[in-house]
């Protein structure tokens, strides 16, 4: 068996698992945009990865800005866009902690970041900087749909998930494990195993990392400190007609965030110099 250690260097196998809900996710995001936001057509995806949602937005004629830390993921994102669709898309290599784009400040209708990617930000400062920089890009009535799994600090067992996907004649089995949360360090150990088998292929890609942990109160405090308020919350089933109530104990959450109004006459501070590379 061949062994590898970074699933983001193998976007097609990553997407065999996470790409199956792309249309449903975009339908939901656009419904949320119409219902809670401006309904406008400039989108932003921080940490856009291999661009499955970027391509889906472009396919629907929307304009979208995407950025990611990983060049292999961005290369995949560029390859999947036809020249006609590329006109709708701006891709950058950048980090969530420091992305800045003065030309889009105050112009974005809908930003989104699903599948717990936000939890890669490994400190309160990094998370707050990301939220503040995203807020600066939003229109005053724009929204940020931020989806991640909350932490139950009382849990005493590992959390496991398993999915099966296909790439051509290969089968991809994905097993993800989240370790017990460390409340003091605010993190839990993650392990993902992708096992790919097919004619002439037997490969294991094992990726290990830490995710930052949030319970609902920690998330709420962070959003407020970054100048964002929660308009609504949804489950990962992406059903606009079933928002989560305040007392819900669901851990899977899509938070719909909107900039808190700034005091009259005071402009939000700009991030200054752009920190990114446009990726063609
Ligand atoms: C789970 S994937 C999600 C990709 C895409 N948003 C999607 O829904 O398919 C997480 C992505 O986050 C990127 N990433 C991780 N840490 C990052 C950071 N600090 N800044 C920017 N991108 C980051 C990874 O390179 C990867 O492409």
mmCIF file of C-alpha atoms and ligand atoms in Angstrom:
data_model
loop_
_atom_site.group_PDB
_atom_site.id
_atom_site.type_symbol
_atom_site.label_atom_id
_atom_site.label_comp_id
_atom_site.label_asym_id
_atom_site.label_seq_id
_atom_site.Cartn_x
_atom_site.Cartn_y
_atom_site.Cartn_z
ATOM 1 C CA UNK A 1 0.000 0.000 0.000
ATOM 2 C CA UNK A 2 1.243 3.467 -0.937
ATOM 3 C CA UNK A 3 1.159 5.985 1.960
ATOM 4 C CA UNK A 4 0.743 9.769 1.766
ATOM 5 C CA UNK A 5 0.283 12.394 4.441
ATOM 6 C CA UNK A 6 -1.673 15.430 3.165
ATOM 7 C CA UNK A 7 -5.185 15.129 1.737
ATOM 8 C CA UNK A 8 -5.091 18.693 0.365
ATOM 9 C CA UNK A 9 -2.325 17.588 -2.028
ATOM 10 C CA UNK A 10 -4.900 15.178 -3.519
ATOM 11 C CA UNK A 11 -7.914 17.388 -4.283
ATOM 12 C CA UNK A 12 -9.756 14.866 -6.449
ATOM 13 C CA UNK A 13 -9.962 12.367 -3.576
ATOM 14 C CA UNK A 14 -10.868 15.092 -1.087
ATOM 15 C CA UNK A 15 -13.693 16.200 -3.416
ATOM 16 C CA UNK A 16 -14.956 12.668 -3.970
ATOM 17 C CA UNK A 17 -16.099 12.950 -0.349
ATOM 18 C CA UNK A 18 -16.825 16.653 0.203
ATOM 19 C CA UNK A 19 -17.995 17.522 -3.308
ATOM 20 C CA UNK A 20 -21.226 15.539 -3.287
ATOM 21 C CA UNK A 21 -23.394 18.265 -1.652
ATOM 22 C CA UNK A 22 -22.085 21.193 -3.698
ATOM 23 C CA UNK A 23 -25.334 22.078 -5.514
ATOM 24 C CA UNK A 24 -27.432 21.711 -2.381
ATOM 25 C CA UNK A 25 -24.998 23.943 -0.470
ATOM 26 C CA UNK A 26 -25.064 26.639 -3.163
ATOM 27 C CA UNK A 27 -28.886 26.490 -3.333
ATOM 28 C CA UNK A 28 -28.981 27.016 0.434
ATOM 29 C CA UNK A 29 -26.405 29.825 0.394
ATOM 30 C CA UNK A 30 -28.322 31.714 -2.279
ATOM 31 C CA UNK A 31 -31.613 31.239 -0.401
ATOM 32 C CA UNK A 32 -29.939 32.570 2.743
ATOM 33 C CA UNK A 33 -28.570 35.506 0.733
ATOM 34 C CA UNK A 34 -32.078 36.378 -0.503
ATOM 35 C CA UNK A 35 -33.769 35.800 2.843
ATOM 36 C CA UNK A 36 -31.279 37.370 5.294
ATOM 37 C CA UNK A 37 -28.956 39.451 3.116
ATOM 38 C CA UNK A 38 -28.957 41.705 0.077
ATOM 39 C CA UNK A 39 -29.650 39.040 -2.565
ATOM 40 C CA UNK A 40 -26.777 40.605 -4.542
ATOM 41 C CA UNK A 41 -24.298 38.772 -6.749
ATOM 42 C CA UNK A 42 -20.771 39.373 -5.356
ATOM 43 C CA UNK A 43 -19.653 36.339 -3.325
ATOM 44 C CA UNK A 44 -16.530 35.587 -1.296
ATOM 45 C CA UNK A 45 -15.232 32.211 -0.192
ATOM 46 C CA UNK A 46 -12.354 32.269 2.310
ATOM 47 C CA UNK A 47 -10.341 28.992 2.175
ATOM 48 C CA UNK A 48 -12.083 27.988 -1.062
ATOM 49 C CA UNK A 49 -9.933 24.863 -1.481
ATOM 50 C CA UNK A 50 -10.185 23.161 -4.870
ATOM 51 C CA UNK A 51 -12.982 25.509 -5.848
ATOM 52 C CA UNK A 52 -16.054 23.270 -6.002
ATOM 53 C CA UNK A 53 -18.316 26.071 -4.677
ATOM 54 C CA UNK A 54 -16.423 28.751 -6.609
ATOM 55 C CA UNK A 55 -17.070 26.840 -9.849
ATOM 56 C CA UNK A 56 -20.718 26.311 -8.923
ATOM 57 C CA UNK A 57 -21.188 30.047 -8.262
ATOM 58 C CA UNK A 58 -19.520 30.928 -11.596
ATOM 59 C CA UNK A 59 -21.699 28.345 -13.368
ATOM 60 C CA UNK A 60 -24.722 30.270 -12.057
ATOM 61 C CA UNK A 61 -23.345 33.562 -13.433
ATOM 62 C CA UNK A 62 -22.307 34.994 -10.047
ATOM 63 C CA UNK A 63 -19.059 36.869 -9.397
ATOM 64 C CA UNK A 64 -16.858 35.317 -6.769
ATOM 65 C CA UNK A 65 -13.603 36.026 -4.952
ATOM 66 C CA UNK A 66 -11.891 32.972 -3.469
ATOM 67 C CA UNK A 67 -8.644 32.437 -1.653
ATOM 68 C CA UNK A 68 -6.806 29.559 -0.039
ATOM 69 C CA UNK A 69 -3.462 28.873 1.597
ATOM 70 C CA UNK A 70 -2.808 25.790 -0.586
ATOM 71 C CA UNK A 71 -1.400 26.208 -4.087
ATOM 72 C CA UNK A 72 -2.299 22.615 -5.169
ATOM 73 C CA UNK A 73 -5.925 23.284 -4.194
ATOM 74 C CA UNK A 74 -5.938 26.606 -6.083
ATOM 75 C CA UNK A 75 -4.360 24.975 -9.152
ATOM 76 C CA UNK A 76 -7.213 22.468 -9.174
ATOM 77 C CA UNK A 77 -9.712 25.331 -8.763
ATOM 78 C CA UNK A 78 -8.241 27.167 -11.781
ATOM 79 C CA UNK A 79 -8.162 24.047 -13.961
ATOM 80 C CA UNK A 80 -11.853 23.355 -13.535
ATOM 81 C CA UNK A 81 -12.944 26.801 -14.818
ATOM 82 C CA UNK A 82 -13.638 27.356 -18.516
ATOM 83 C CA UNK A 83 -12.366 30.714 -19.924
ATOM 84 C CA UNK A 84 -15.961 32.058 -19.919
ATOM 85 C CA UNK A 85 -16.426 31.181 -16.235
ATOM 86 C CA UNK A 86 -12.971 32.498 -15.281
ATOM 87 C CA UNK A 87 -14.211 36.022 -16.018
ATOM 88 C CA UNK A 88 -16.484 35.721 -12.982
ATOM 89 C CA UNK A 89 -13.738 34.465 -10.644
ATOM 90 C CA UNK A 90 -10.806 36.045 -8.766
ATOM 91 C CA UNK A 91 -8.543 33.560 -6.976
ATOM 92 C CA UNK A 92 -5.764 34.426 -4.560
ATOM 93 C CA UNK A 93 -3.253 32.569 -2.492
ATOM 94 C CA UNK A 94 -3.696 33.942 1.003
ATOM 95 C CA UNK A 95 -4.414 33.065 4.620
ATOM 96 C CA UNK A 96 -7.700 33.497 6.450
ATOM 97 C CA UNK A 97 -5.845 35.385 9.204
ATOM 98 C CA UNK A 98 -4.563 38.103 6.890
ATOM 99 C CA UNK A 99 -6.557 38.320 3.651
ATOM 100 C CA UNK A 100 -7.118 41.894 2.631
ATOM 101 C CA UNK A 101 -8.580 43.318 -0.582
ATOM 102 C CA UNK A 102 -9.172 47.093 -0.420
ATOM 103 C CA UNK A 103 -10.834 47.070 -3.861
ATOM 104 C CA UNK A 104 -13.702 44.901 -2.528
ATOM 105 C CA UNK A 105 -14.140 46.580 0.855
ATOM 106 C CA UNK A 106 -17.826 47.120 1.609
ATOM 107 C CA UNK A 107 -18.869 45.411 -1.649
ATOM 108 C CA UNK A 108 -19.417 41.720 -0.865
ATOM 109 C CA UNK A 109 -23.027 40.491 -0.591
ATOM 110 C CA UNK A 110 -22.429 36.980 0.667
ATOM 111 C CA UNK A 111 -19.314 35.419 2.202
ATOM 112 C CA UNK A 112 -19.365 31.754 3.134
ATOM 113 C CA UNK A 113 -17.097 29.232 4.771
ATOM 114 C CA UNK A 114 -18.513 25.754 5.430
ATOM 115 C CA UNK A 115 -17.347 22.323 6.645
ATOM 116 C CA UNK A 116 -15.550 23.543 9.833
ATOM 117 C CA UNK A 117 -12.664 25.155 7.917
ATOM 118 C CA UNK A 118 -12.845 28.129 10.302
ATOM 119 C CA UNK A 119 -11.570 25.824 13.061
ATOM 120 C CA UNK A 120 -8.139 25.711 11.408
ATOM 121 C CA UNK A 121 -7.579 29.179 12.860
ATOM 122 C CA UNK A 122 -5.659 28.174 15.951
ATOM 123 C CA UNK A 123 -5.964 31.177 18.280
ATOM 124 C CA UNK A 124 -8.561 33.726 19.345
ATOM 125 C CA UNK A 125 -6.525 36.467 17.697
ATOM 126 C CA UNK A 126 -6.297 34.628 14.372
ATOM 127 C CA UNK A 127 -10.030 33.845 14.409
ATOM 128 C CA UNK A 128 -10.951 37.447 15.304
ATOM 129 C CA UNK A 129 -8.652 38.892 12.633
ATOM 130 C CA UNK A 130 -10.270 36.634 10.047
ATOM 131 C CA UNK A 131 -13.770 37.680 11.065
ATOM 132 C CA UNK A 132 -12.872 41.362 11.129
ATOM 133 C CA UNK A 133 -11.242 41.241 7.705
ATOM 134 C CA UNK A 134 -14.287 39.426 6.275
ATOM 135 C CA UNK A 135 -16.608 41.953 7.911
ATOM 136 C CA UNK A 136 -14.696 44.822 6.246
ATOM 137 C CA UNK A 137 -15.372 43.269 2.839
ATOM 138 C CA UNK A 138 -19.118 42.897 3.427
ATOM 139 C CA UNK A 139 -21.763 45.435 2.513
ATOM 140 C CA UNK A 140 -23.492 46.776 5.666
ATOM 141 C CA UNK A 141 -26.426 44.418 4.931
ATOM 142 C CA UNK A 142 -24.176 41.626 3.635
ATOM 143 C CA UNK A 143 -23.848 38.308 5.467
ATOM 144 C CA UNK A 144 -21.216 35.720 6.343
ATOM 145 C CA UNK A 145 -22.483 32.090 6.419
ATOM 146 C CA UNK A 146 -20.016 30.311 8.682
ATOM 147 C CA UNK A 147 -20.519 26.568 9.205
ATOM 148 C CA UNK A 148 -18.651 24.566 11.807
ATOM 149 C CA UNK A 149 -19.083 21.803 14.351
ATOM 150 C CA UNK A 150 -19.366 23.031 17.955
ATOM 151 C CA UNK A 151 -17.631 21.238 20.812
ATOM 152 C CA UNK A 152 -19.276 19.368 23.649
ATOM 153 C CA UNK A 153 -16.577 19.681 26.321
ATOM 154 C CA UNK A 154 -18.323 17.064 28.466
ATOM 155 C CA UNK A 155 -17.947 14.353 25.859
ATOM 156 C CA UNK A 156 -15.891 11.323 26.925
ATOM 157 C CA UNK A 157 -15.720 9.387 23.646
ATOM 158 C CA UNK A 158 -14.070 10.056 20.302
ATOM 159 C CA UNK A 159 -16.277 11.423 17.498
ATOM 160 C CA UNK A 160 -16.082 9.419 14.272
ATOM 161 C CA UNK A 161 -17.539 9.896 10.796
ATOM 162 C CA UNK A 162 -17.288 7.677 7.733
ATOM 163 C CA UNK A 163 -18.139 8.402 4.085
ATOM 164 C CA UNK A 164 -17.658 6.516 0.839
ATOM 165 C CA UNK A 165 -17.107 8.164 -2.569
ATOM 166 C CA UNK A 166 -15.874 7.268 -6.056
ATOM 167 C CA UNK A 167 -13.325 8.661 -8.508
ATOM 168 C CA UNK A 168 -13.705 6.847 -11.837
ATOM 169 C CA UNK A 169 -13.144 3.170 -11.025
ATOM 170 C CA UNK A 170 -11.551 3.911 -7.630
ATOM 171 C CA UNK A 171 -13.419 3.724 -4.318
ATOM 172 C CA UNK A 172 -12.562 6.315 -1.675
ATOM 173 C CA UNK A 173 -13.324 5.506 1.969
ATOM 174 C CA UNK A 174 -12.977 8.454 4.331
ATOM 175 C CA UNK A 175 -12.727 8.056 8.108
ATOM 176 C CA UNK A 176 -12.466 11.160 10.276
ATOM 177 C CA UNK A 177 -11.821 11.059 14.004
ATOM 178 C CA UNK A 178 -11.985 13.953 16.450
ATOM 179 C CA UNK A 179 -10.162 13.359 19.744
ATOM 180 C CA UNK A 180 -11.309 14.528 23.166
ATOM 181 C CA UNK A 181 -11.365 18.321 23.416
ATOM 182 C CA UNK A 182 -8.789 20.074 25.600
ATOM 183 C CA UNK A 183 -10.728 22.950 27.139
ATOM 184 C CA UNK A 184 -7.611 24.742 28.425
ATOM 185 C CA UNK A 185 -5.753 24.648 25.107
ATOM 186 C CA UNK A 186 -8.998 25.092 23.165
ATOM 187 C CA UNK A 187 -8.211 22.351 20.675
ATOM 188 C CA UNK A 188 -8.864 18.752 19.712
ATOM 189 C CA UNK A 189 -6.700 16.378 17.705
ATOM 190 C CA UNK A 190 -8.106 15.454 14.286
ATOM 191 C CA UNK A 191 -7.213 12.510 12.084
ATOM 192 C CA UNK A 192 -8.460 11.867 8.571
ATOM 193 C CA UNK A 193 -7.791 8.679 6.626
ATOM 194 C CA UNK A 194 -8.608 8.379 2.934
ATOM 195 C CA UNK A 195 -8.216 4.840 1.653
ATOM 196 C CA UNK A 196 -8.289 4.637 -2.138
ATOM 197 C CA UNK A 197 -8.621 1.268 -3.803
ATOM 198 C CA UNK A 198 -9.240 0.341 -7.415
ATOM 199 C CA UNK A 199 -7.669 -1.392 -10.398
ATOM 200 C CA UNK A 200 -3.915 -1.145 -9.763
ATOM 201 C CA UNK A 201 -4.309 1.279 -6.847
ATOM 202 C CA UNK A 202 -4.108 0.929 -3.080
ATOM 203 C CA UNK A 203 -3.307 4.165 -1.289
ATOM 204 C CA UNK A 204 -3.730 5.531 2.232
ATOM 205 C CA UNK A 205 -3.614 9.275 2.805
ATOM 206 C CA UNK A 206 -3.474 10.019 6.530
ATOM 207 C CA UNK A 207 -3.675 13.634 7.678
ATOM 208 C CA UNK A 208 -3.311 14.776 11.289
ATOM 209 C CA UNK A 209 -3.979 18.283 12.602
ATOM 210 C CA UNK A 210 -5.596 20.230 15.452
ATOM 211 C CA UNK A 211 -8.926 22.026 15.275
ATOM 212 C CA UNK A 212 -9.775 24.910 17.590
ATOM 213 C CA UNK A 213 -12.778 24.207 19.824
ATOM 214 C CA UNK A 214 -15.848 26.397 20.411
ATOM 215 C CA UNK A 215 -18.949 25.935 22.480
ATOM 216 C CA UNK A 216 -21.880 28.195 21.664
ATOM 217 C CA UNK A 217 -20.960 30.864 24.244
ATOM 218 C CA UNK A 218 -17.343 30.982 23.034
ATOM 219 C CA UNK A 219 -18.536 31.381 19.447
ATOM 220 C CA UNK A 220 -21.035 34.116 20.373
ATOM 221 C CA UNK A 221 -18.438 36.118 22.325
ATOM 222 C CA UNK A 222 -15.952 35.876 19.472
ATOM 223 C CA UNK A 223 -18.448 37.032 16.837
ATOM 224 C CA UNK A 224 -19.475 40.018 18.941
ATOM 225 C CA UNK A 225 -15.846 41.006 19.593
ATOM 226 C CA UNK A 226 -15.290 40.994 15.815
ATOM 227 C CA UNK A 227 -18.288 43.302 15.251
ATOM 228 C CA UNK A 228 -20.673 40.619 13.949
ATOM 229 C CA UNK A 229 -24.135 39.607 15.141
ATOM 230 C CA UNK A 230 -25.942 36.305 14.640
ATOM 231 C CA UNK A 231 -29.038 36.689 12.442
ATOM 232 C CA UNK A 232 -29.954 32.998 12.354
ATOM 233 C CA UNK A 233 -28.518 29.492 12.791
ATOM 234 C CA UNK A 234 -29.045 26.341 10.704
ATOM 235 C CA UNK A 235 -28.063 22.691 10.850
ATOM 236 C CA UNK A 236 -25.792 21.059 8.255
ATOM 237 C CA UNK A 237 -28.944 19.775 6.520
ATOM 238 C CA UNK A 238 -29.134 23.246 4.899
ATOM 239 C CA UNK A 239 -32.888 23.764 5.210
ATOM 240 C CA UNK A 240 -33.931 27.402 5.274
ATOM 241 C CA UNK A 241 -37.379 26.433 6.546
ATOM 242 C CA UNK A 242 -35.864 24.832 9.690
ATOM 243 C CA UNK A 243 -33.686 27.380 11.528
ATOM 244 C CA UNK A 244 -32.242 26.257 14.868
ATOM 245 C CA UNK A 245 -33.829 27.815 17.950
ATOM 246 C CA UNK A 246 -31.781 29.476 20.693
ATOM 247 C CA UNK A 247 -32.146 26.412 22.922
ATOM 248 C CA UNK A 248 -31.139 23.857 20.280
ATOM 249 C CA UNK A 249 -28.477 21.367 21.323
ATOM 250 C CA UNK A 250 -27.338 20.603 17.748
ATOM 251 C CA UNK A 251 -23.565 20.839 17.428
ATOM 252 C CA UNK A 252 -23.501 21.259 13.628
ATOM 253 C CA UNK A 253 -24.148 24.955 13.014
ATOM 254 C CA UNK A 254 -24.252 27.328 10.115
ATOM 255 C CA UNK A 255 -24.162 30.814 11.668
ATOM 256 C CA UNK A 256 -25.571 33.625 9.546
ATOM 257 C CA UNK A 257 -23.551 36.657 10.615
ATOM 258 C CA UNK A 258 -23.993 40.312 9.734
ATOM 259 C CA UNK A 259 -21.877 43.382 10.589
ATOM 260 C CA UNK A 260 -23.051 45.185 13.711
ATOM 261 C CA UNK A 261 -23.907 48.745 12.731
ATOM 262 C CA UNK A 262 -20.884 51.027 13.326
ATOM 263 C CA UNK A 263 -21.561 54.194 15.375
ATOM 264 C CA UNK A 264 -22.653 57.031 13.058
ATOM 265 C CA UNK A 265 -19.770 58.995 11.596
ATOM 266 C CA UNK A 266 -17.119 56.378 12.444
ATOM 267 C CA UNK A 267 -15.639 54.381 9.582
ATOM 268 C CA UNK A 268 -14.359 50.842 10.235
ATOM 269 C CA UNK A 269 -10.555 50.788 10.171
ATOM 270 C CA UNK A 270 -9.085 49.459 6.904
ATOM 271 C CA UNK A 271 -6.560 46.620 6.968
ATOM 272 C CA UNK A 272 -4.154 48.705 4.861
ATOM 273 C CA UNK A 273 -1.744 46.825 2.647
ATOM 274 C CA UNK A 274 -3.058 43.789 0.770
ATOM 275 C CA UNK A 275 -1.623 40.509 1.968
ATOM 276 C CA UNK A 276 -2.099 38.046 -0.883
ATOM 277 C CA UNK A 277 -0.950 36.962 -4.326
ATOM 278 C CA UNK A 278 -3.415 36.954 -7.256
ATOM 279 C CA UNK A 279 -3.362 33.502 -8.675
ATOM 280 C CA UNK A 280 -3.941 33.192 -12.469
HETATM 281 C C1 LIG B 1 -12.027 21.400 4.351
HETATM 282 S S1 LIG B 1 -11.237 22.303 3.055
HETATM 283 C C2 LIG B 1 -12.591 23.283 2.489
HETATM 284 C C3 LIG B 1 -12.439 23.757 1.083
HETATM 285 C C4 LIG B 1 -13.677 24.437 0.508
HETATM 286 N N1 LIG B 1 -14.064 25.576 1.304
HETATM 287 C C5 LIG B 1 -14.825 23.450 0.396
HETATM 288 O O1 LIG B 1 -15.865 23.670 1.022
HETATM 289 O O2 LIG B 1 -14.664 22.466 -0.326
HETATM 290 C C6 LIG B 1 -10.257 23.393 3.981
HETATM 291 C C7 LIG B 1 -9.398 24.346 3.161
HETATM 292 O O3 LIG B 1 -8.845 25.303 4.062
HETATM 293 C C8 LIG B 1 -7.553 25.652 3.614
HETATM 294 N N2 LIG B 1 -6.886 26.296 4.755
HETATM 295 C C9 LIG B 1 -6.524 25.739 5.941
HETATM 296 N N3 LIG B 1 -6.000 26.673 6.752
HETATM 297 C C10 LIG B 1 -6.038 27.845 6.068
HETATM 298 C C11 LIG B 1 -5.666 29.182 6.380
HETATM 299 N N4 LIG B 1 -5.127 29.494 7.564
HETATM 300 N N5 LIG B 1 -5.880 30.143 5.462
HETATM 301 C C12 LIG B 1 -6.411 29.841 4.236
HETATM 302 N N6 LIG B 1 -6.776 28.595 3.887
HETATM 303 C C13 LIG B 1 -6.604 27.607 4.797
HETATM 304 C C14 LIG B 1 -6.968 24.338 3.135
HETATM 305 O O4 LIG B 1 -5.900 24.539 2.239
HETATM 306 C C15 LIG B 1 -8.194 23.711 2.465
HETATM 307 O O5 LIG B 1 -8.236 24.013 1.100
#
